[in-house]
PDB file of C-alpha atoms and ligand atoms in Angstrom:
ATOM      1  CA  UNK A  21     -47.153  -7.701   3.309  1.00  0.00           C
ATOM      2  CA  UNK A  22     -44.953  -7.487   0.259  1.00  0.00           C
ATOM      3  CA  UNK A  23     -43.309  -4.227  -0.005  1.00  0.00           C
ATOM      4  CA  UNK A  24     -45.036  -2.070  -2.918  1.00  0.00           C
ATOM      5  CA  UNK A  25     -42.675  -1.116  -5.640  1.00  0.00           C
ATOM      6  CA  UNK A  26     -42.130   2.600  -5.602  1.00  0.00           C
ATOM      7  CA  UNK A  27     -40.334   5.049  -8.198  1.00  0.00           C
ATOM      8  CA  UNK A  28     -37.310   4.891  -6.153  1.00  0.00           C
ATOM      9  CA  UNK A  29     -37.273   1.120  -6.836  1.00  0.00           C
ATOM     10  CA  UNK A  30     -33.824  -0.090  -8.168  1.00  0.00           C
ATOM     11  CA  UNK A  31     -32.787  -3.555  -8.923  1.00  0.00           C
ATOM     12  CA  UNK A  32     -29.822  -5.252 -10.978  1.00  0.00           C
ATOM     13  CA  UNK A  33     -29.121  -7.975 -13.529  1.00  0.00           C
ATOM     14  CA  UNK A  34     -25.865  -9.746 -12.193  1.00  0.00           C
ATOM     15  CA  UNK A  35     -24.834 -12.185 -14.505  1.00  0.00           C
ATOM     16  CA  UNK A  36     -21.711 -14.168 -14.212  1.00  0.00           C
ATOM     17  CA  UNK A  37     -19.564 -14.330 -17.625  1.00  0.00           C
ATOM     18  CA  UNK A  38     -18.720 -17.864 -16.808  1.00  0.00           C
ATOM     19  CA  UNK A  39     -21.067 -19.390 -19.339  1.00  0.00           C
ATOM     20  CA  UNK A  40     -24.065 -18.360 -21.291  1.00  0.00           C
ATOM     21  CA  UNK A  41     -27.503 -16.826 -20.423  1.00  0.00           C
ATOM     22  CA  UNK A  42     -29.911 -19.855 -20.060  1.00  0.00           C
ATOM     23  CA  UNK A  43     -33.661 -19.831 -19.610  1.00  0.00           C
ATOM     24  CA  UNK A  44     -33.041 -19.579 -15.784  1.00  0.00           C
ATOM     25  CA  UNK A  45     -31.366 -16.147 -16.123  1.00  0.00           C
ATOM     26  CA  UNK A  46     -33.754 -15.053 -18.632  1.00  0.00           C
ATOM     27  CA  UNK A  47     -36.644 -15.584 -16.521  1.00  0.00           C
ATOM     28  CA  UNK A  48     -35.190 -14.020 -13.412  1.00  0.00           C
ATOM     29  CA  UNK A  49     -34.129 -11.158 -15.360  1.00  0.00           C
ATOM     30  CA  UNK A  50     -37.688 -10.775 -16.861  1.00  0.00           C
ATOM     31  CA  UNK A  51     -39.061 -10.663 -13.316  1.00  0.00           C
ATOM     32  CA  UNK A  52     -36.410  -7.927 -12.608  1.00  0.00           C
ATOM     33  CA  UNK A  53     -37.436  -6.036 -15.720  1.00  0.00           C
ATOM     34  CA  UNK A  54     -41.222  -6.288 -14.944  1.00  0.00           C
ATOM     35  CA  UNK A  55     -40.966  -5.217 -11.231  1.00  0.00           C
ATOM     36  CA  UNK A  56     -38.547  -2.256 -12.296  1.00  0.00           C
ATOM     37  CA  UNK A  57     -40.642  -1.201 -15.170  1.00  0.00           C
ATOM     38  CA  UNK A  58     -43.776  -1.390 -13.174  1.00  0.00           C
ATOM     39  CA  UNK A  59     -42.494   0.755 -10.674  1.00  0.00           C
ATOM     40  CA  UNK A  60     -41.153   3.386 -12.734  1.00  0.00           C
ATOM     41  CA  UNK A  61     -37.468   2.443 -11.253  1.00  0.00           C
ATOM     42  CA  UNK A  62     -34.160   1.712 -12.521  1.00  0.00           C
ATOM     43  CA  UNK A  63     -32.007  -1.601 -13.499  1.00  0.00           C
ATOM     44  CA  UNK A  64     -28.331  -1.521 -13.173  1.00  0.00           C
ATOM     45  CA  UNK A  65     -26.420  -4.051 -15.311  1.00  0.00           C
ATOM     46  CA  UNK A  66     -23.534  -5.509 -13.257  1.00  0.00           C
ATOM     47  CA  UNK A  67     -21.133  -8.170 -14.482  1.00  0.00           C
ATOM     48  CA  UNK A  68     -19.889 -10.643 -11.899  1.00  0.00           C
ATOM     49  CA  UNK A  69     -16.547 -11.061 -13.405  1.00  0.00           C
ATOM     50  CA  UNK A  70     -14.779 -11.334 -10.055  1.00  0.00           C
ATOM     51  CA  UNK A  71     -13.045 -14.455 -10.825  1.00  0.00           C
ATOM     52  CA  UNK A  72     -10.650 -14.214 -13.722  1.00  0.00           C
ATOM     53  CA  UNK A  73      -9.870 -17.809 -14.428  1.00  0.00           C
ATOM     54  CA  UNK A  74     -13.538 -18.643 -14.753  1.00  0.00           C
ATOM     55  CA  UNK A  75     -14.524 -15.828 -16.984  1.00  0.00           C
ATOM     56  CA  UNK A  76     -14.949 -17.126 -20.554  1.00  0.00           C
ATOM     57  CA  UNK A  77     -13.907 -14.374 -23.214  1.00  0.00           C
ATOM     58  CA  UNK A  78     -16.786 -12.918 -25.006  1.00  0.00           C
ATOM     59  CA  UNK A  79     -19.320 -14.331 -22.360  1.00  0.00           C
ATOM     60  CA  UNK A  80     -20.170 -10.676 -20.991  1.00  0.00           C
ATOM     61  CA  UNK A  81     -20.760  -9.278 -24.540  1.00  0.00           C
ATOM     62  CA  UNK A  82     -23.016 -12.301 -25.272  1.00  0.00           C
ATOM     63  CA  UNK A  83     -25.002 -11.655 -22.016  1.00  0.00           C
ATOM     64  CA  UNK A  84     -25.490  -7.881 -23.193  1.00  0.00           C
ATOM     65  CA  UNK A  85     -26.771  -9.089 -26.407  1.00  0.00           C
ATOM     66  CA  UNK A  86     -29.025 -11.785 -25.116  1.00  0.00           C
ATOM     67  CA  UNK A  87     -30.462  -9.051 -22.973  1.00  0.00           C
ATOM     68  CA  UNK A  88     -30.889  -6.551 -25.870  1.00  0.00           C
ATOM     69  CA  UNK A  89     -32.453  -9.182 -27.983  1.00  0.00           C
ATOM     70  CA  UNK A  90     -35.090 -10.158 -25.494  1.00  0.00           C
ATOM     71  CA  UNK A  91     -35.953  -6.531 -24.753  1.00  0.00           C
ATOM     72  CA  UNK A  92     -34.555  -6.665 -21.148  1.00  0.00           C
ATOM     73  CA  UNK A  93     -32.984  -3.220 -20.996  1.00  0.00           C
ATOM     74  CA  UNK A  94     -31.181  -1.528 -18.483  1.00  0.00           C
ATOM     75  CA  UNK A  95     -30.523   2.061 -17.276  1.00  0.00           C
ATOM     76  CA  UNK A  96     -27.080   2.134 -15.711  1.00  0.00           C
ATOM     77  CA  UNK A  97     -23.836   0.158 -16.529  1.00  0.00           C
ATOM     78  CA  UNK A  98     -22.649  -2.325 -17.257  1.00  0.00           C
ATOM     79  CA  UNK A  99     -20.512  -2.003 -14.287  1.00  0.00           C
ATOM     80  CA  UNK A 100     -17.871  -4.668 -14.134  1.00  0.00           C
ATOM     81  CA  UNK A 101     -16.695  -5.908 -10.745  1.00  0.00           C
ATOM     82  CA  UNK A 102     -13.023  -6.532 -12.076  1.00  0.00           C
ATOM     83  CA  UNK A 103     -12.707  -2.797 -12.536  1.00  0.00           C
ATOM     84  CA  UNK A 104     -10.006  -1.180 -10.418  1.00  0.00           C
ATOM     85  CA  UNK A 105     -12.577   1.193  -8.796  1.00  0.00           C
ATOM     86  CA  UNK A 106     -14.746  -1.616  -7.731  1.00  0.00           C
ATOM     87  CA  UNK A 107     -11.817  -3.489  -6.370  1.00  0.00           C
ATOM     88  CA  UNK A 108     -10.833  -0.545  -4.294  1.00  0.00           C
ATOM     89  CA  UNK A 109     -14.417  -0.445  -2.888  1.00  0.00           C
ATOM     90  CA  UNK A 110     -14.115  -4.057  -1.744  1.00  0.00           C
ATOM     91  CA  UNK A 111     -10.641  -3.639  -0.329  1.00  0.00           C
ATOM     92  CA  UNK A 112     -12.044  -0.506   1.768  1.00  0.00           C
ATOM     93  CA  UNK A 113     -14.907  -2.644   3.064  1.00  0.00           C
ATOM     94  CA  UNK A 114     -12.612  -5.375   3.984  1.00  0.00           C
ATOM     95  CA  UNK A 115     -10.638  -2.806   6.038  1.00  0.00           C
ATOM     96  CA  UNK A 116     -13.683  -1.826   7.727  1.00  0.00           C
ATOM     97  CA  UNK A 117     -14.947  -5.250   8.608  1.00  0.00           C
ATOM     98  CA  UNK A 118     -11.483  -6.193   9.831  1.00  0.00           C
ATOM     99  CA  UNK A 119     -11.055  -3.148  11.888  1.00  0.00           C
ATOM    100  CA  UNK A 120     -14.634  -3.893  13.350  1.00  0.00           C
ATOM    101  CA  UNK A 121     -13.262  -7.416  14.426  1.00  0.00           C
ATOM    102  CA  UNK A 122     -15.577  -9.264  11.969  1.00  0.00           C
ATOM    103  CA  UNK A 123     -12.914 -11.180  10.244  1.00  0.00           C
ATOM    104  CA  UNK A 124     -10.239 -13.755  10.923  1.00  0.00           C
ATOM    105  CA  UNK A 125      -7.538 -15.202   8.840  1.00  0.00           C
ATOM    106  CA  UNK A 126      -8.183 -18.922   7.721  1.00  0.00           C
ATOM    107  CA  UNK A 127      -5.654 -21.290   6.443  1.00  0.00           C
ATOM    108  CA  UNK A 128      -7.566 -24.626   6.135  1.00  0.00           C
ATOM    109  CA  UNK A 129      -7.804 -26.147   2.878  1.00  0.00           C
ATOM    110  CA  UNK A 130     -11.425 -26.810   1.811  1.00  0.00           C
ATOM    111  CA  UNK A 131     -10.575 -30.499   1.718  1.00  0.00           C
ATOM    112  CA  UNK A 132      -9.228 -30.499   5.395  1.00  0.00           C
ATOM    113  CA  UNK A 133     -12.192 -28.638   7.093  1.00  0.00           C
ATOM    114  CA  UNK A 134     -14.696 -30.729   4.865  1.00  0.00           C
ATOM    115  CA  UNK A 135     -13.271 -33.794   6.496  1.00  0.00           C
ATOM    116  CA  UNK A 136     -14.089 -32.683   9.950  1.00  0.00           C
ATOM    117  CA  UNK A 137     -17.412 -30.672   9.120  1.00  0.00           C
ATOM    118  CA  UNK A 138     -20.628 -32.420   9.072  1.00  0.00           C
ATOM    119  CA  UNK A 139     -23.996 -30.682   8.385  1.00  0.00           C
ATOM    120  CA  UNK A 140     -26.304 -30.355  11.183  1.00  0.00           C
ATOM    121  CA  UNK A 141     -29.042 -32.890  11.076  1.00  0.00           C
ATOM    122  CA  UNK A 142     -27.263 -34.120   7.841  1.00  0.00           C
ATOM    123  CA  UNK A 143     -28.974 -31.315   5.919  1.00  0.00           C
ATOM    124  CA  UNK A 144     -27.561 -29.059   3.375  1.00  0.00           C
ATOM    125  CA  UNK A 145     -23.848 -28.735   2.652  1.00  0.00           C
ATOM    126  CA  UNK A 146     -21.352 -29.174   5.119  1.00  0.00           C
ATOM    127  CA  UNK A 147     -20.321 -25.827   7.150  1.00  0.00           C
ATOM    128  CA  UNK A 148     -17.099 -24.516   8.185  1.00  0.00           C
ATOM    129  CA  UNK A 149     -16.498 -25.681  11.666  1.00  0.00           C
ATOM    130  CA  UNK A 150     -14.454 -22.792  12.788  1.00  0.00           C
ATOM    131  CA  UNK A 151     -11.097 -24.276  13.009  1.00  0.00           C
ATOM    132  CA  UNK A 152      -9.294 -21.139  12.512  1.00  0.00           C
ATOM    133  CA  UNK A 153     -11.359 -18.904  14.941  1.00  0.00           C
ATOM    134  CA  UNK A 154      -8.743 -19.079  17.626  1.00  0.00           C
ATOM    135  CA  UNK A 155      -5.934 -18.532  15.212  1.00  0.00           C
ATOM    136  CA  UNK A 156      -4.675 -19.989  11.859  1.00  0.00           C
ATOM    137  CA  UNK A 157      -4.144 -23.539  11.851  1.00  0.00           C
ATOM    138  CA  UNK A 158      -1.377 -23.470   9.397  1.00  0.00           C
ATOM    139  CA  UNK A 159       0.191 -19.918   9.797  1.00  0.00           C
ATOM    140  CA  UNK A 160       2.961 -20.627   7.265  1.00  0.00           C
ATOM    141  CA  UNK A 161       0.263 -20.734   4.489  1.00  0.00           C
ATOM    142  CA  UNK A 162      -1.332 -17.799   2.631  1.00  0.00           C
ATOM    143  CA  UNK A 163      -4.622 -16.944   4.450  1.00  0.00           C
ATOM    144  CA  UNK A 164      -8.269 -16.532   3.351  1.00  0.00           C
ATOM    145  CA  UNK A 165     -10.200 -13.964   5.610  1.00  0.00           C
ATOM    146  CA  UNK A 166     -13.574 -15.333   6.998  1.00  0.00           C
ATOM    147  CA  UNK A 167     -16.442 -13.584   8.487  1.00  0.00           C
ATOM    148  CA  UNK A 168     -17.443 -14.569  12.039  1.00  0.00           C
ATOM    149  CA  UNK A 169     -20.990 -15.450  12.129  1.00  0.00           C
ATOM    150  CA  UNK A 170     -22.183 -15.338  15.805  1.00  0.00           C
ATOM    151  CA  UNK A 171     -25.235 -17.556  15.346  1.00  0.00           C
ATOM    152  CA  UNK A 172     -27.857 -18.272  12.578  1.00  0.00           C
ATOM    153  CA  UNK A 173     -28.124 -15.728   9.674  1.00  0.00           C
ATOM    154  CA  UNK A 174     -30.430 -12.939  10.049  1.00  0.00           C
ATOM    155  CA  UNK A 175     -34.020 -13.557   9.331  1.00  0.00           C
ATOM    156  CA  UNK A 176     -35.685 -11.863   6.421  1.00  0.00           C
ATOM    157  CA  UNK A 177     -39.003 -11.966   4.669  1.00  0.00           C
ATOM    158  CA  UNK A 178     -38.780 -13.020   0.917  1.00  0.00           C
ATOM    159  CA  UNK A 179     -41.345 -11.614  -1.317  1.00  0.00           C
ATOM    160  CA  UNK A 180     -41.788 -15.207  -2.799  1.00  0.00           C
ATOM    161  CA  UNK A 181     -40.639 -17.825  -0.179  1.00  0.00           C
ATOM    162  CA  UNK A 182     -41.719 -15.829   2.789  1.00  0.00           C
ATOM    163  CA  UNK A 183     -39.852 -16.076   6.217  1.00  0.00           C
ATOM    164  CA  UNK A 184     -36.296 -17.017   5.198  1.00  0.00           C
ATOM    165  CA  UNK A 185     -32.638 -16.834   6.826  1.00  0.00           C
ATOM    166  CA  UNK A 186     -32.125 -17.739  10.471  1.00  0.00           C
ATOM    167  CA  UNK A 187     -30.235 -20.740   9.479  1.00  0.00           C
ATOM    168  CA  UNK A 188     -26.708 -21.967  10.452  1.00  0.00           C
ATOM    169  CA  UNK A 189     -24.356 -21.506   7.602  1.00  0.00           C
ATOM    170  CA  UNK A 190     -21.026 -21.434   9.288  1.00  0.00           C
ATOM    171  CA  UNK A 191     -18.304 -18.617   8.964  1.00  0.00           C
ATOM    172  CA  UNK A 192     -17.747 -17.585   5.364  1.00  0.00           C
ATOM    173  CA  UNK A 193     -14.982 -16.536   3.173  1.00  0.00           C
ATOM    174  CA  UNK A 194     -14.916 -12.695   2.027  1.00  0.00           C
ATOM    175  CA  UNK A 195     -11.425 -12.735   0.556  1.00  0.00           C
ATOM    176  CA  UNK A 196      -9.956 -15.885  -0.799  1.00  0.00           C
ATOM    177  CA  UNK A 197      -6.358 -17.044  -0.145  1.00  0.00           C
ATOM    178  CA  UNK A 198      -5.132 -16.269  -3.588  1.00  0.00           C
ATOM    179  CA  UNK A 199      -6.369 -12.520  -2.946  1.00  0.00           C
ATOM    180  CA  UNK A 200      -9.568 -12.649  -4.958  1.00  0.00           C
ATOM    181  CA  UNK A 201     -12.526 -10.970  -3.141  1.00  0.00           C
ATOM    182  CA  UNK A 202     -15.242 -13.431  -2.569  1.00  0.00           C
ATOM    183  CA  UNK A 203     -18.750 -13.074  -4.437  1.00  0.00           C
ATOM    184  CA  UNK A 204     -20.574 -12.453  -0.803  1.00  0.00           C
ATOM    185  CA  UNK A 205     -18.582  -9.323  -0.104  1.00  0.00           C
ATOM    186  CA  UNK A 206     -18.475  -7.761  -3.582  1.00  0.00           C
ATOM    187  CA  UNK A 207     -22.444  -8.116  -3.969  1.00  0.00           C
ATOM    188  CA  UNK A 208     -22.947  -6.503  -0.677  1.00  0.00           C
ATOM    189  CA  UNK A 209     -20.692  -3.592  -1.551  1.00  0.00           C
ATOM    190  CA  UNK A 210     -22.222  -3.025  -4.808  1.00  0.00           C
ATOM    191  CA  UNK A 211     -25.860  -3.404  -3.877  1.00  0.00           C
ATOM    192  CA  UNK A 212     -24.991  -0.836  -1.322  1.00  0.00           C
ATOM    193  CA  UNK A 213     -23.139   1.398  -3.516  1.00  0.00           C
ATOM    194  CA  UNK A 214     -25.551   1.077  -6.378  1.00  0.00           C
ATOM    195  CA  UNK A 215     -28.653   1.958  -3.771  1.00  0.00           C
ATOM    196  CA  UNK A 216     -30.419  -1.266  -4.936  1.00  0.00           C
ATOM    197  CA  UNK A 217     -33.843  -1.529  -3.045  1.00  0.00           C
ATOM    198  CA  UNK A 218     -34.829  -5.141  -4.292  1.00  0.00           C
ATOM    199  CA  UNK A 219     -32.599  -7.736  -5.304  1.00  0.00           C
ATOM    200  CA  UNK A 220     -34.294 -10.313  -7.803  1.00  0.00           C
ATOM    201  CA  UNK A 221     -32.268 -13.615  -8.088  1.00  0.00           C
ATOM    202  CA  UNK A 222     -32.682 -17.295  -8.360  1.00  0.00           C
ATOM    203  CA  UNK A 223     -33.726 -19.365  -5.458  1.00  0.00           C
ATOM    204  CA  UNK A 224     -30.461 -21.232  -5.244  1.00  0.00           C
ATOM    205  CA  UNK A 225     -29.144 -18.068  -3.633  1.00  0.00           C
ATOM    206  CA  UNK A 226     -31.683 -18.023  -0.681  1.00  0.00           C
ATOM    207  CA  UNK A 227     -28.968 -19.027   1.779  1.00  0.00           C
ATOM    208  CA  UNK A 228     -26.210 -16.591   0.235  1.00  0.00           C
ATOM    209  CA  UNK A 229     -28.848 -13.879   0.732  1.00  0.00           C
ATOM    210  CA  UNK A 230     -28.741 -14.756   4.667  1.00  0.00           C
ATOM    211  CA  UNK A 231     -25.082 -14.429   4.399  1.00  0.00           C
ATOM    212  CA  UNK A 232     -25.190 -11.218   2.851  1.00  0.00           C
ATOM    213  CA  UNK A 233     -27.720  -9.846   5.230  1.00  0.00           C
ATOM    214  CA  UNK A 234     -25.039 -10.407   8.001  1.00  0.00           C
ATOM    215  CA  UNK A 235     -22.484  -8.398   5.862  1.00  0.00           C
ATOM    216  CA  UNK A 236     -24.921  -5.426   5.652  1.00  0.00           C
ATOM    217  CA  UNK A 237     -25.665  -5.311   9.210  1.00  0.00           C
ATOM    218  CA  UNK A 238     -21.920  -5.481   9.918  1.00  0.00           C
ATOM    219  CA  UNK A 239     -21.433  -2.656   7.353  1.00  0.00           C
ATOM    220  CA  UNK A 240     -24.206  -0.670   9.043  1.00  0.00           C
ATOM    221  CA  UNK A 241     -26.062  -0.476   5.762  1.00  0.00           C
ATOM    222  CA  UNK A 242     -29.755  -1.417   5.308  1.00  0.00           C
ATOM    223  CA  UNK A 243     -30.229  -4.616   3.213  1.00  0.00           C
ATOM    224  CA  UNK A 244     -32.543  -4.649   0.003  1.00  0.00           C
ATOM    225  CA  UNK A 245     -35.641  -6.495  -0.214  1.00  0.00           C
ATOM    226  CA  UNK A 246     -35.365  -9.938  -1.532  1.00  0.00           C
ATOM    227  CA  UNK A 247     -37.201 -11.540  -4.321  1.00  0.00           C
ATOM    228  CA  UNK A 248     -36.008 -15.197  -4.998  1.00  0.00           C
ATOM    229  CA  UNK A 249     -37.377 -16.713  -8.214  1.00  0.00           C
ATOM    230  CA  UNK A 250     -38.233 -20.482  -8.052  1.00  0.00           C
ATOM    231  CA  UNK A 251     -35.418 -22.318 -10.443  1.00  0.00           C
ATOM    232  CA  UNK A 252     -35.803 -23.650 -13.764  1.00  0.00           C
ATOM    233  CA  UNK A 253     -34.659 -27.213 -13.874  1.00  0.00           C
ATOM    234  CA  UNK A 254     -33.019 -29.428 -16.321  1.00  0.00           C
ATOM    235  CA  UNK A 255     -34.736 -32.516 -17.909  1.00  0.00           C
ATOM    236  CA  UNK A 256     -33.229 -34.532 -15.102  1.00  0.00           C
ATOM    237  CA  UNK A 257     -34.749 -32.450 -12.241  1.00  0.00           C
ATOM    238  CA  UNK A 258     -31.317 -30.972 -11.436  1.00  0.00           C
ATOM    239  CA  UNK A 259     -30.100 -27.415 -11.635  1.00  0.00           C
ATOM    240  CA  UNK A 260     -29.968 -26.157 -15.274  1.00  0.00           C
ATOM    241  CA  UNK A 261     -26.267 -26.966 -16.492  1.00  0.00           C
ATOM    242  CA  UNK A 262     -24.865 -27.994 -19.937  1.00  0.00           C
ATOM    243  CA  UNK A 263     -25.091 -31.624 -18.971  1.00  0.00           C
ATOM    244  CA  UNK A 264     -28.938 -31.755 -18.696  1.00  0.00           C
ATOM    245  CA  UNK A 265     -29.776 -29.959 -21.590  1.00  0.00           C
ATOM    246  CA  UNK A 266     -29.495 -26.229 -20.701  1.00  0.00           C
ATOM    247  CA  UNK A 267     -28.886 -24.229 -23.780  1.00  0.00           C
ATOM    248  CA  UNK A 268     -27.937 -20.625 -24.219  1.00  0.00           C
ATOM    249  CA  UNK A 269     -30.674 -18.014 -25.167  1.00  0.00           C
ATOM    250  CA  UNK A 270     -28.268 -17.523 -27.926  1.00  0.00           C
ATOM    251  CA  UNK A 271     -28.654 -20.738 -29.523  1.00  0.00           C
ATOM    252  CA  UNK A 272     -32.358 -20.605 -29.531  1.00  0.00           C
ATOM    253  CA  UNK A 273     -32.104 -17.403 -31.218  1.00  0.00           C
ATOM    254  CA  UNK A 274     -29.738 -18.615 -33.839  1.00  0.00           C
ATOM    255  CA  UNK A 275     -32.202 -21.370 -34.513  1.00  0.00           C
ATOM    256  CA  UNK A 276     -34.861 -19.157 -35.200  1.00  0.00           C
ATOM    257  CA  UNK A 277     -36.830 -18.843 -32.185  1.00  0.00           C
ATOM    258  CA  UNK A 278     -38.263 -15.436 -31.974  1.00  0.00           C
ATOM    259  CA  UNK A 279     -37.982 -12.975 -28.954  1.00  0.00           C
ATOM    260  CA  UNK A 280     -41.687 -12.997 -28.460  1.00  0.00           C
ATOM    261  CA  UNK A 281     -41.993 -16.824 -28.410  1.00  0.00           C
ATOM    262  CA  UNK A 282     -39.425 -17.031 -25.801  1.00  0.00           C
ATOM    263  CA  UNK A 283     -41.043 -14.067 -23.745  1.00  0.00           C
ATOM    264  CA  UNK A 284     -44.344 -15.780 -24.265  1.00  0.00           C
ATOM    265  CA  UNK A 285     -42.980 -19.109 -22.617  1.00  0.00           C
ATOM    266  CA  UNK A 286     -41.257 -17.246 -19.807  1.00  0.00           C
ATOM    267  CA  UNK A 287     -44.627 -15.205 -19.310  1.00  0.00           C
ATOM    268  CA  UNK A 288     -46.543 -18.597 -19.270  1.00  0.00           C
ATOM    269  CA  UNK A 289     -44.198 -19.889 -16.713  1.00  0.00           C
ATOM    270  CA  UNK A 290     -44.522 -16.859 -14.432  1.00  0.00           C
ATOM    271  CA  UNK A 291     -48.534 -17.219 -14.647  1.00  0.00           C
ATOM    272  CA  UNK A 292     -48.884 -14.132 -16.749  1.00  0.00           C
ATOM    273  CA  UNK A 293     -50.200 -15.485 -20.049  1.00  0.00           C
ATOM    274  CA  UNK A 294     -51.687 -18.833 -21.243  1.00  0.00           C
ATOM    275  CA  UNK A 295     -49.234 -21.660 -22.210  1.00  0.00           C
ATOM    276  CA  UNK A 296     -48.228 -21.414 -25.846  1.00  0.00           C
ATOM    277  CA  UNK A 297     -48.599 -17.669 -26.279  1.00  0.00           C
ATOM    278  CA  UNK A 298     -46.318 -15.114 -28.005  1.00  0.00           C
ATOM    279  CA  UNK A 299     -45.967 -12.015 -26.029  1.00  0.00           C
ATOM    280  CA  UNK A 300     -44.117  -8.651 -26.225  1.00  0.00           C
ATOM    281  CA  UNK A 301     -42.493  -7.324 -23.010  1.00  0.00           C
ATOM    282  CA  UNK A 302     -45.205  -4.550 -22.974  1.00  0.00           C
ATOM    283  CA  UNK A 303     -48.050  -7.201 -22.876  1.00  0.00           C
ATOM    284  CA  UNK A 304     -46.295  -8.972 -20.086  1.00  0.00           C
ATOM    285  CA  UNK A 305     -45.879  -5.774 -18.170  1.00  0.00           C
ATOM    286  CA  UNK A 306     -49.520  -4.837 -18.714  1.00  0.00           C
ATOM    287  CA  UNK A 307     -50.324  -8.154 -16.815  1.00  0.00           C
ATOM    288  CA  UNK A 308     -47.768  -8.190 -14.104  1.00  0.00           C
ATOM    289  CA  UNK A 309     -49.864  -6.360 -11.368  1.00  0.00           C
ATOM    290  CA  UNK A 310     -50.391  -9.867  -9.667  1.00  0.00           C
ATOM    291  CA  UNK A 311     -46.824 -11.043 -10.794  1.00  0.00           C
ATOM    292  CA  UNK A 312     -45.415 -11.801  -7.184  1.00  0.00           C
ATOM    293  CA  UNK A 313     -48.692 -13.256  -5.825  1.00  0.00           C
ATOM    294  CA  UNK A 314     -49.029 -15.409  -8.784  1.00  0.00           C
ATOM    295  CA  UNK A 315     -45.541 -16.619  -9.207  1.00  0.00           C
ATOM    296  CA  UNK A 316     -45.579 -20.646  -9.213  1.00  0.00           C
ATOM    297  CA  UNK A 317     -43.601 -21.528  -6.146  1.00  0.00           C
ATOM    298  CA  UNK A 318     -42.474 -24.843  -7.492  1.00  0.00           C
ATOM    299  CA  UNK A 319     -39.164 -25.230  -9.619  1.00  0.00           C
ATOM    300  CA  UNK A 320     -40.110 -26.053 -13.258  1.00  0.00           C
ATOM    301  CA  UNK A 321     -38.751 -27.298 -16.355  1.00  0.00           C
ATOM    302  CA  UNK A 322     -39.076 -25.122 -19.571  1.00  0.00           C
ATOM    303  CA  UNK A 323     -38.812 -26.354 -23.090  1.00  0.00           C
ATOM    304  CA  UNK A 324     -39.335 -24.077 -26.110  1.00  0.00           C
ATOM    305  CA  UNK A 325     -41.359 -25.832 -28.701  1.00  0.00           C
ATOM    306  CA  UNK A 326     -38.813 -24.988 -31.481  1.00  0.00           C
ATOM    307  CA  UNK A 327     -35.149 -25.435 -31.395  1.00  0.00           C
ATOM    308  CA  UNK A 328     -35.213 -27.974 -28.602  1.00  0.00           C
ATOM    309  CA  UNK A 329     -32.845 -30.944 -29.523  1.00  0.00           C
TER     310      UNK A 329
HETATM  311  N1  LIG B 530     -23.923 -13.806 -10.398  1.00  0.00           N
HETATM  312  C1  LIG B 530     -24.906 -14.645  -9.837  1.00  0.00           C
HETATM  313  C2  LIG B 530     -25.601 -15.735 -10.779  1.00  0.00           C
HETATM  314  O1  LIG B 530     -25.481 -15.578 -12.107  1.00  0.00           O
HETATM  315  C3  LIG B 530     -26.104 -13.756  -9.363  1.00  0.00           C
HETATM  316  C4  LIG B 530     -25.628 -12.960  -8.294  1.00  0.00           C
HETATM  317  C5  LIG B 530     -26.660 -12.145  -7.598  1.00  0.00           C
HETATM  318  O2  LIG B 530     -27.982 -12.112  -7.936  1.00  0.00           O
HETATM  319  O3  LIG B 530     -26.166 -11.668  -6.539  1.00  0.00           O
HETATM  320  O4  LIG B 530     -26.128 -16.582 -10.345  1.00  0.00           O
END
């Protein structure tokens, strides 16, 4: 049974300012907005700017503007993961995990361990084979910190995908060798502190959610409910990216697409309005009672009629 939304409902938008807001982000964040507003809950805007070399100047502001244009408002934040107080919170969590024996230093390079790793049954990406579990393979090198998984990731019931988790993922990095905190750790510390009750994110993060559940358990914190939104794909059937025609929401806007046209397109892709409709966010909200049940389970491609090149 899907958990019913409640007035204590809290979710977040967590854009990475490494590129532009594309239709996949817009669709996922529309689902988050509808869930939160239907529940009378709150939305935190959180900027995942953990990796300074990958952050594009101006990208965070552009995400905020695109959200505003679409009417995807928020109640708290923006909170920046790069802020010193957030970094202090991540450092504290690392100390707690280390003290409880969950972490070990790892000095393998990705290339080195990928050479010996083979994915179980040839499925999915290769898993870290645990080379440094018994001690760093190259003690002279700077070490990353890995979280030790004792078996498959915790199982959970995703609101869209049903029974999930329980997969073998391999020990994963929580602090990189260059000292940067890894996404998996930061997101769990933030979700815990921001009292997020439901994480709405793209289906590409389903396996990551399993890793994060292991971290929640190790930190003694309850994990939020999970709602993974099936991906929007590019014209070639691959994940949306520049090379397969992904275009920023901003470009559609600049070329004259109206917010209600885009909301209509996204709403239709969520099964809320007939294809070709224009829609306001209020109209979508009115129809969102069966949002989770009616959400198409398959990835899809999306092409606004106007502004598509
Ligand atoms: N920053 C991630 C992204 O843009 C989402 C992270 C999350 O939902 O935890 O794909």
